[in-house]
Structures are given as C-alpha cells and as structure tokens.
Amino acid sequence: MMTAARSADSGLAGPGELDRYPYTEAPAGERAALRSWGGSESDLGRASRRGASRGRGLHGQLVQQLGQMIVSGDLGADRPLVPEEIGQRFEVSRTVVRESLRVLEAKGLVSARPNVGTRVRPVSDWNLLDPDIIEWRAFGPQREGQRRELDELRWTIEPLAARLAAGHGREDIQQRLGDMIEIMGHAMGQGDAITFSRADAEFHSLLIQAAGNRMLEHLSGIVSAALHVSGGPVTACDRPAEASLGHHARIVEAVASGDAAGAEAAMRQLLLGHLDGERVVPAPREH
C-alpha cells in the first residue's frame, strides 16, 4: 500500500484519493484478475466491470481502470503517474504497468518524456474517437455531452453511408443486413435485449461497410460504441418497436434497389426514432 506522504509528493493520487476506490483481497497465487473496484452501483462502476470482462487479463483491466480515472477527472491533467506506485497499488508487475501506460499513451491520455516521467494529458490531446474513450466518457461525469456529440456524429455519418451503399450493389452485404433485421425481430419478440443490441450494431456496421468508403468504414467503431452506450437498442427491445424495424427494412429495400435518396431518408427516420431528433438535427445558421 502506498504511503500518504509518497502519494502526495509524486504519486498516482493525493492522500486518501485512491482509497475512495476500495478493492477486495485475493489469496496470493489466485489473483486471476486485477483487484476490483468496489463501491455502489454507479455508472462508472458498471462501466468498469463491463470493460474488465472485455479486457485481456491484468493488462486490459489496468488500462480500463486507469483510463476511467483519467477520463472521469479523478486523475487530472498534468498529474504524474509513477509506475512503481501503480504496480504496488494494484499488485501487478512492472511489465503490466509499462504496457498499460503505452496503451494509454497511444490513446492520447498520458505522455511519457525523459526527465519528466509519465503525466496525464489534457482533454484536447485525447483521441476522442477511440471506442474505449467514448465508452469511458459516456459513463463518466461528461455523459450528457458525450452522448450529444455521438448523436450528432451519427446524424452526419449514417445517412451518408446509406446513400453511398445504394450505389454499390453488394448483394452479400444486403443479405446480411436482411439477416440482422430478422434476428432483431425475433429478439424483440423474445425480449432478448442483448441479441437485439448485437444485431442492431452489426446492421449499422455492415451498412457503413457497404458504402465503399474506407474512411467512413474506419468510423464504424464509433457508431458501434455509440449504440453500445446510448441504450437505444435495449430501449427498442423493451417496448414495441415495429416502426424501428420498418425503418431498418426500408433502408435495405432502398439500398437493394439503388435508391440513394430513399436510403438516406429512411436512415434519417430511423435515427429520429433512436435519437432526440430536436436536439440532434443541426439548426439552420442565421445569415
């Protein structure tokens, strides 16, 4: 355990700051996972557990937990991160800490420089399009701003993708889009929110892929992350959403017939149902 004096001088957090995150003890030799965060059922706590299950061992979990602390503001800009103290706090090796900090550096969250050490970077340096950062922000203090930005980004990306997809006769993708609609309809009838969510995310990713624009395709991860954190698919599965499935079907029909304008319009109708249309649709500029 780090001492308060050491933490205050140069460490991961000041006196008592990290102790707001209690962790459970595990017998030596049986720690198959990083010490878990305890506490109440907060959004941040739920995000931590979700990411930990997705991560790869200690490395993935340490990235998740440090990333959440940075994005939530618990580790503010220019805060020094001392690898030795991180290793002691979470009982992980130097290699795990080093590799985790490298991942965070690639995401723009930290920087490592000779004679300066590793420090947290300001928000302006973060890779805000990184799916992990999208999720961490969506379940942190900036959740409302993050979801608004994601909604606006989807309103820009997906209608264009639908229009472009109508000009590329990809029958294989069209078939898979139809398959996703069928799965979504079955999942809705069974009240299976998880399957519905996965099929919906796959539908939107496939549509962007069908657009034939590699730069747009690079953004498909953003749309998937947006669907994951928005709660839209789950909401659609929790109550009747035949209208939503109808919009999905009209998108596929328009794409198959080469109706670019129809595909774009159907996508806008779908997004208006999923998103807060009055908030998402850009207002006209005053001249």
XYZ file of N, CA, C and O in Angstrom, residues 171-241:
284
model
N -24.549 -7.574 -52.949
C -25.633 -8.482 -52.581
C -25.316 -9.276 -51.318
O -26.230 -9.601 -50.548
N -24.035 -9.565 -51.096
C -23.681 -10.330 -49.899
C -23.979 -9.529 -48.636
O -24.549 -10.053 -47.670
N -23.658 -8.246 -48.669
C -23.925 -7.405 -47.502
C -25.422 -7.170 -47.356
O -25.953 -7.145 -46.241
N -26.121 -7.000 -48.476
C -27.567 -6.809 -48.410
C -28.252 -8.002 -47.765
O -29.195 -7.864 -46.990
N -27.778 -9.204 -48.087
C -28.334 -10.404 -47.479
C -28.096 -10.411 -45.978
O -28.989 -10.747 -45.186
N -26.895 -10.024 -45.570
C -26.566 -9.997 -44.148
C -27.370 -8.917 -43.417
O -27.763 -9.103 -42.268
N -27.618 -7.798 -44.095
C -28.458 -6.764 -43.488
C -29.862 -7.309 -43.219
O -30.447 -7.073 -42.161
N -30.393 -8.036 -44.202
C -31.704 -8.657 -44.013
C -31.696 -9.665 -42.885
O -32.664 -9.757 -42.114
N -30.603 -10.410 -42.772
C -30.487 -11.387 -41.686
C -30.523 -10.691 -40.328
O -31.138 -11.192 -39.370
N -29.852 -9.534 -40.229
C -29.829 -8.807 -38.958
C -31.229 -8.323 -38.573
O -31.614 -8.357 -37.403
N -31.996 -7.885 -39.571
C -33.364 -7.445 -39.287
C -34.193 -8.614 -38.762
O -34.979 -8.475 -37.811
N -34.028 -9.773 -39.372
C -34.768 -10.957 -38.928
C -34.397 -11.320 -37.492
O -35.270 -11.642 -36.668
N -33.106 -11.255 -37.185
C -32.649 -11.567 -35.823
C -33.211 -10.551 -34.835
O -33.664 -10.906 -33.741
N -33.202 -9.273 -35.218
C -33.724 -8.235 -34.338
C -35.209 -8.448 -34.048
O -35.668 -8.287 -32.911
N -35.969 -8.801 -35.107
C -37.390 -9.031 -34.908
C -37.656 -10.195 -33.976
O -38.529 -10.123 -33.099
N -36.893 -11.280 -34.151
C -37.061 -12.444 -33.278
C -36.672 -12.091 -31.847
O -37.378 -12.472 -30.892
N -35.558 -11.353 -31.685
C -35.101 -10.985 -30.346
C -36.109 -10.083 -29.647
O -36.345 -10.210 -28.443
N -36.723 -9.185 -30.408
C -37.724 -8.299 -29.826
C -38.905 -9.105 -29.289
O -39.407 -8.850 -28.193
N -39.337 -10.089 -30.065
C -40.448 -10.911 -29.623
C -40.122 -11.724 -28.392
O -41.013 -12.022 -27.585
N -38.843 -12.086 -28.228
C -38.426 -12.878 -27.078
C -37.991 -12.017 -25.899
O -37.665 -12.545 -24.834
N -37.959 -10.684 -26.086
C -37.469 -9.806 -25.027
C -35.991 -9.965 -24.770
O -35.502 -9.725 -23.661
N -35.241 -10.362 -25.809
C -33.807 -10.615 -25.678
C -33.049 -9.342 -26.072
O -32.705 -9.130 -27.234
N -32.791 -8.481 -25.091
C -32.163 -7.191 -25.365
C -30.734 -7.336 -25.863
O -30.276 -6.549 -26.704
N -30.012 -8.317 -25.360
C -28.605 -8.470 -25.735
C -28.485 -8.845 -27.211
O -27.705 -8.255 -27.961
N -29.272 -9.835 -27.646
C -29.219 -10.243 -29.052
C -29.677 -9.119 -29.957
O -29.100 -8.889 -31.027
N -30.735 -8.415 -29.548
C -31.215 -7.276 -30.331
C -30.101 -6.252 -30.503
O -29.849 -5.760 -31.602
N -29.426 -5.924 -29.414
C -28.370 -4.912 -29.444
C -27.235 -5.322 -30.364
O -26.727 -4.515 -31.150
N -26.835 -6.576 -30.286
C -25.727 -7.052 -31.124
C -26.101 -7.029 -32.599
O -25.300 -6.621 -33.452
N -27.322 -7.462 -32.914
C -27.750 -7.467 -34.312
C -27.895 -6.044 -34.844
O -27.557 -5.765 -35.997
N -28.387 -5.142 -34.012
C -28.529 -3.746 -34.426
C -27.171 -3.132 -34.705
O -26.974 -2.446 -35.717
N -26.197 -3.372 -33.824
C -24.848 -2.844 -34.034
C -24.233 -3.419 -35.309
O -23.574 -2.713 -36.077
N -24.461 -4.713 -35.543
C -23.935 -5.345 -36.755
C -24.578 -4.751 -37.997
O -23.921 -4.542 -39.024
N -25.869 -4.463 -37.931
C -26.576 -3.850 -39.061
C -25.916 -2.534 -39.444
O -25.619 -2.293 -40.630
N -25.698 -1.673 -38.476
C -25.142 -0.359 -38.769
C -23.694 -0.453 -39.256
O -23.283 0.306 -40.138
N -22.929 -1.368 -38.701
C -21.550 -1.563 -39.160
C -21.518 -2.069 -40.596
O -20.703 -1.623 -41.411
N -22.406 -3.015 -40.925
C -22.475 -3.544 -42.282
C -22.857 -2.456 -43.280
O -22.319 -2.403 -44.392
N -23.778 -1.600 -42.893
C -24.218 -0.551 -43.800
C -23.078 0.406 -44.111
O -22.896 0.822 -45.263
N -22.303 0.755 -43.107
C -21.153 1.624 -43.345
C -20.132 0.915 -44.226
O -19.531 1.520 -45.124
N -19.963 -0.383 -44.016
C -19.058 -1.155 -44.858
C -19.537 -1.168 -46.307
O -18.741 -1.077 -47.244
N -20.851 -1.242 -46.491
C -21.419 -1.295 -47.842
C -21.260 0.021 -48.591
O -21.400 0.059 -49.811
N -20.964 1.100 -47.882
C -20.818 2.409 -48.529
C -19.627 2.450 -49.467
O -19.579 3.280 -50.379
N -18.656 1.572 -49.245
C -17.497 1.533 -50.130
C -16.534 2.681 -49.933
O -15.714 2.966 -50.812
N -16.597 3.334 -48.791
C -15.695 4.441 -48.485
C -14.854 4.030 -47.288
O -15.371 3.876 -46.181
N -13.567 3.853 -47.512
C -12.730 3.320 -46.448
C -12.615 4.265 -45.263
O -12.451 3.831 -44.120
N -12.686 5.549 -45.497
C -12.612 6.490 -44.385
C -13.869 6.401 -43.524
O -13.799 6.450 -42.299
N -15.022 6.257 -44.180
C -16.252 6.046 -43.414
C -16.197 4.717 -42.670
O -16.627 4.622 -41.511
N -15.689 3.693 -43.330
C -15.605 2.374 -42.706
C -14.745 2.434 -41.446
O -15.002 1.733 -40.466
N -13.742 3.298 -41.470
C -12.879 3.450 -40.303
C -13.658 3.986 -39.106
O -13.255 3.794 -37.960
N -14.778 4.647 -39.374
C -15.587 5.239 -38.308
C -16.660 4.283 -37.780
O -17.423 4.651 -36.895
N -16.727 3.072 -38.327
C -17.786 2.149 -37.900
C -17.679 1.807 -36.422
O -18.690 1.574 -35.755
N -16.459 1.782 -35.905
C -16.281 1.509 -34.483
C -16.913 2.579 -33.612
O -17.381 2.303 -32.508
N -16.933 3.821 -34.115
C -17.551 4.906 -33.369
C -19.054 4.682 -33.271
O -19.667 4.866 -32.217
N -19.661 4.278 -34.394
C -21.096 4.026 -34.392
C -21.425 2.868 -33.458
O -22.400 2.932 -32.692
N -20.614 1.825 -33.499
C -20.853 0.685 -32.607
C -20.753 1.101 -31.145
O -21.568 0.700 -30.305
N -19.740 1.924 -30.842
C -19.596 2.404 -29.467
C -20.773 3.281 -29.073
O -21.258 3.214 -27.939
N -21.250 4.095 -30.009
C -22.392 4.957 -29.726
C -23.630 4.133 -29.416
O -24.378 4.424 -28.476
N -23.860 3.072 -30.192
C -25.003 2.197 -29.933
C -24.859 1.513 -28.584
O -25.831 1.316 -27.856
N -23.642 1.162 -28.250
C -23.389 0.435 -27.003
C -23.724 1.287 -25.789
O -24.260 0.792 -24.794
N -23.402 2.577 -25.849
C -23.573 3.424 -24.671
C -24.881 4.201 -24.669
O -25.277 4.746 -23.641
N -25.587 4.230 -25.801
C -26.771 5.064 -25.885
C -27.987 4.459 -25.218
O -28.895 5.158 -24.797
N -28.012 3.131 -25.148
C -29.181 2.458 -24.602
C -30.306 2.322 -25.610
O -31.360 1.796 -25.304
N -30.069 2.791 -26.847
C -31.119 2.747 -27.857
C -31.624 1.356 -28.179
O -32.822 1.108 -28.118
N -30.729 0.402 -28.489
C -31.201 -0.942 -28.829
C -31.962 -1.600 -27.695
O -32.967 -2.264 -27.900
N -31.492 -1.411 -26.457
C -32.166 -2.032 -25.319
C -33.559 -1.437 -25.153
O -34.536 -2.124 -24.921
N -33.649 -0.114 -25.279
C -34.942 0.547 -25.176
C -35.891 0.022 -26.241
O -37.061 -0.244 -25.989
N -35.369 -0.136 -27.466
C -36.211 -0.619 -28.555
C -36.707 -2.029 -28.275
O -37.787 -2.411 -28.691
N -35.911 -2.797 -27.560
C -36.309 -4.171 -27.264
C -37.255 -4.244 -26.078
O -38.001 -5.194 -25.935
N -37.211 -3.232 -25.221
C -38.044 -3.250 -24.031
C -39.490 -2.870 -24.322
O -40.371 -3.118 -23.515
N -39.749 -2.216 -25.433
C -41.121 -1.855 -25.769
C -41.334 -2.088 -27.255
O -40.368 -2.189 -28.012
N -42.579 -2.189 -27.710
C -42.823 -2.437 -29.131
C -42.093 -1.435 -30.007
O -42.139 -0.236 -29.768
N -41.402 -1.926 -31.022
C -40.623 -1.042 -31.882
C -40.728 -1.503 -33.327
O -39.745 -1.558 -34.041
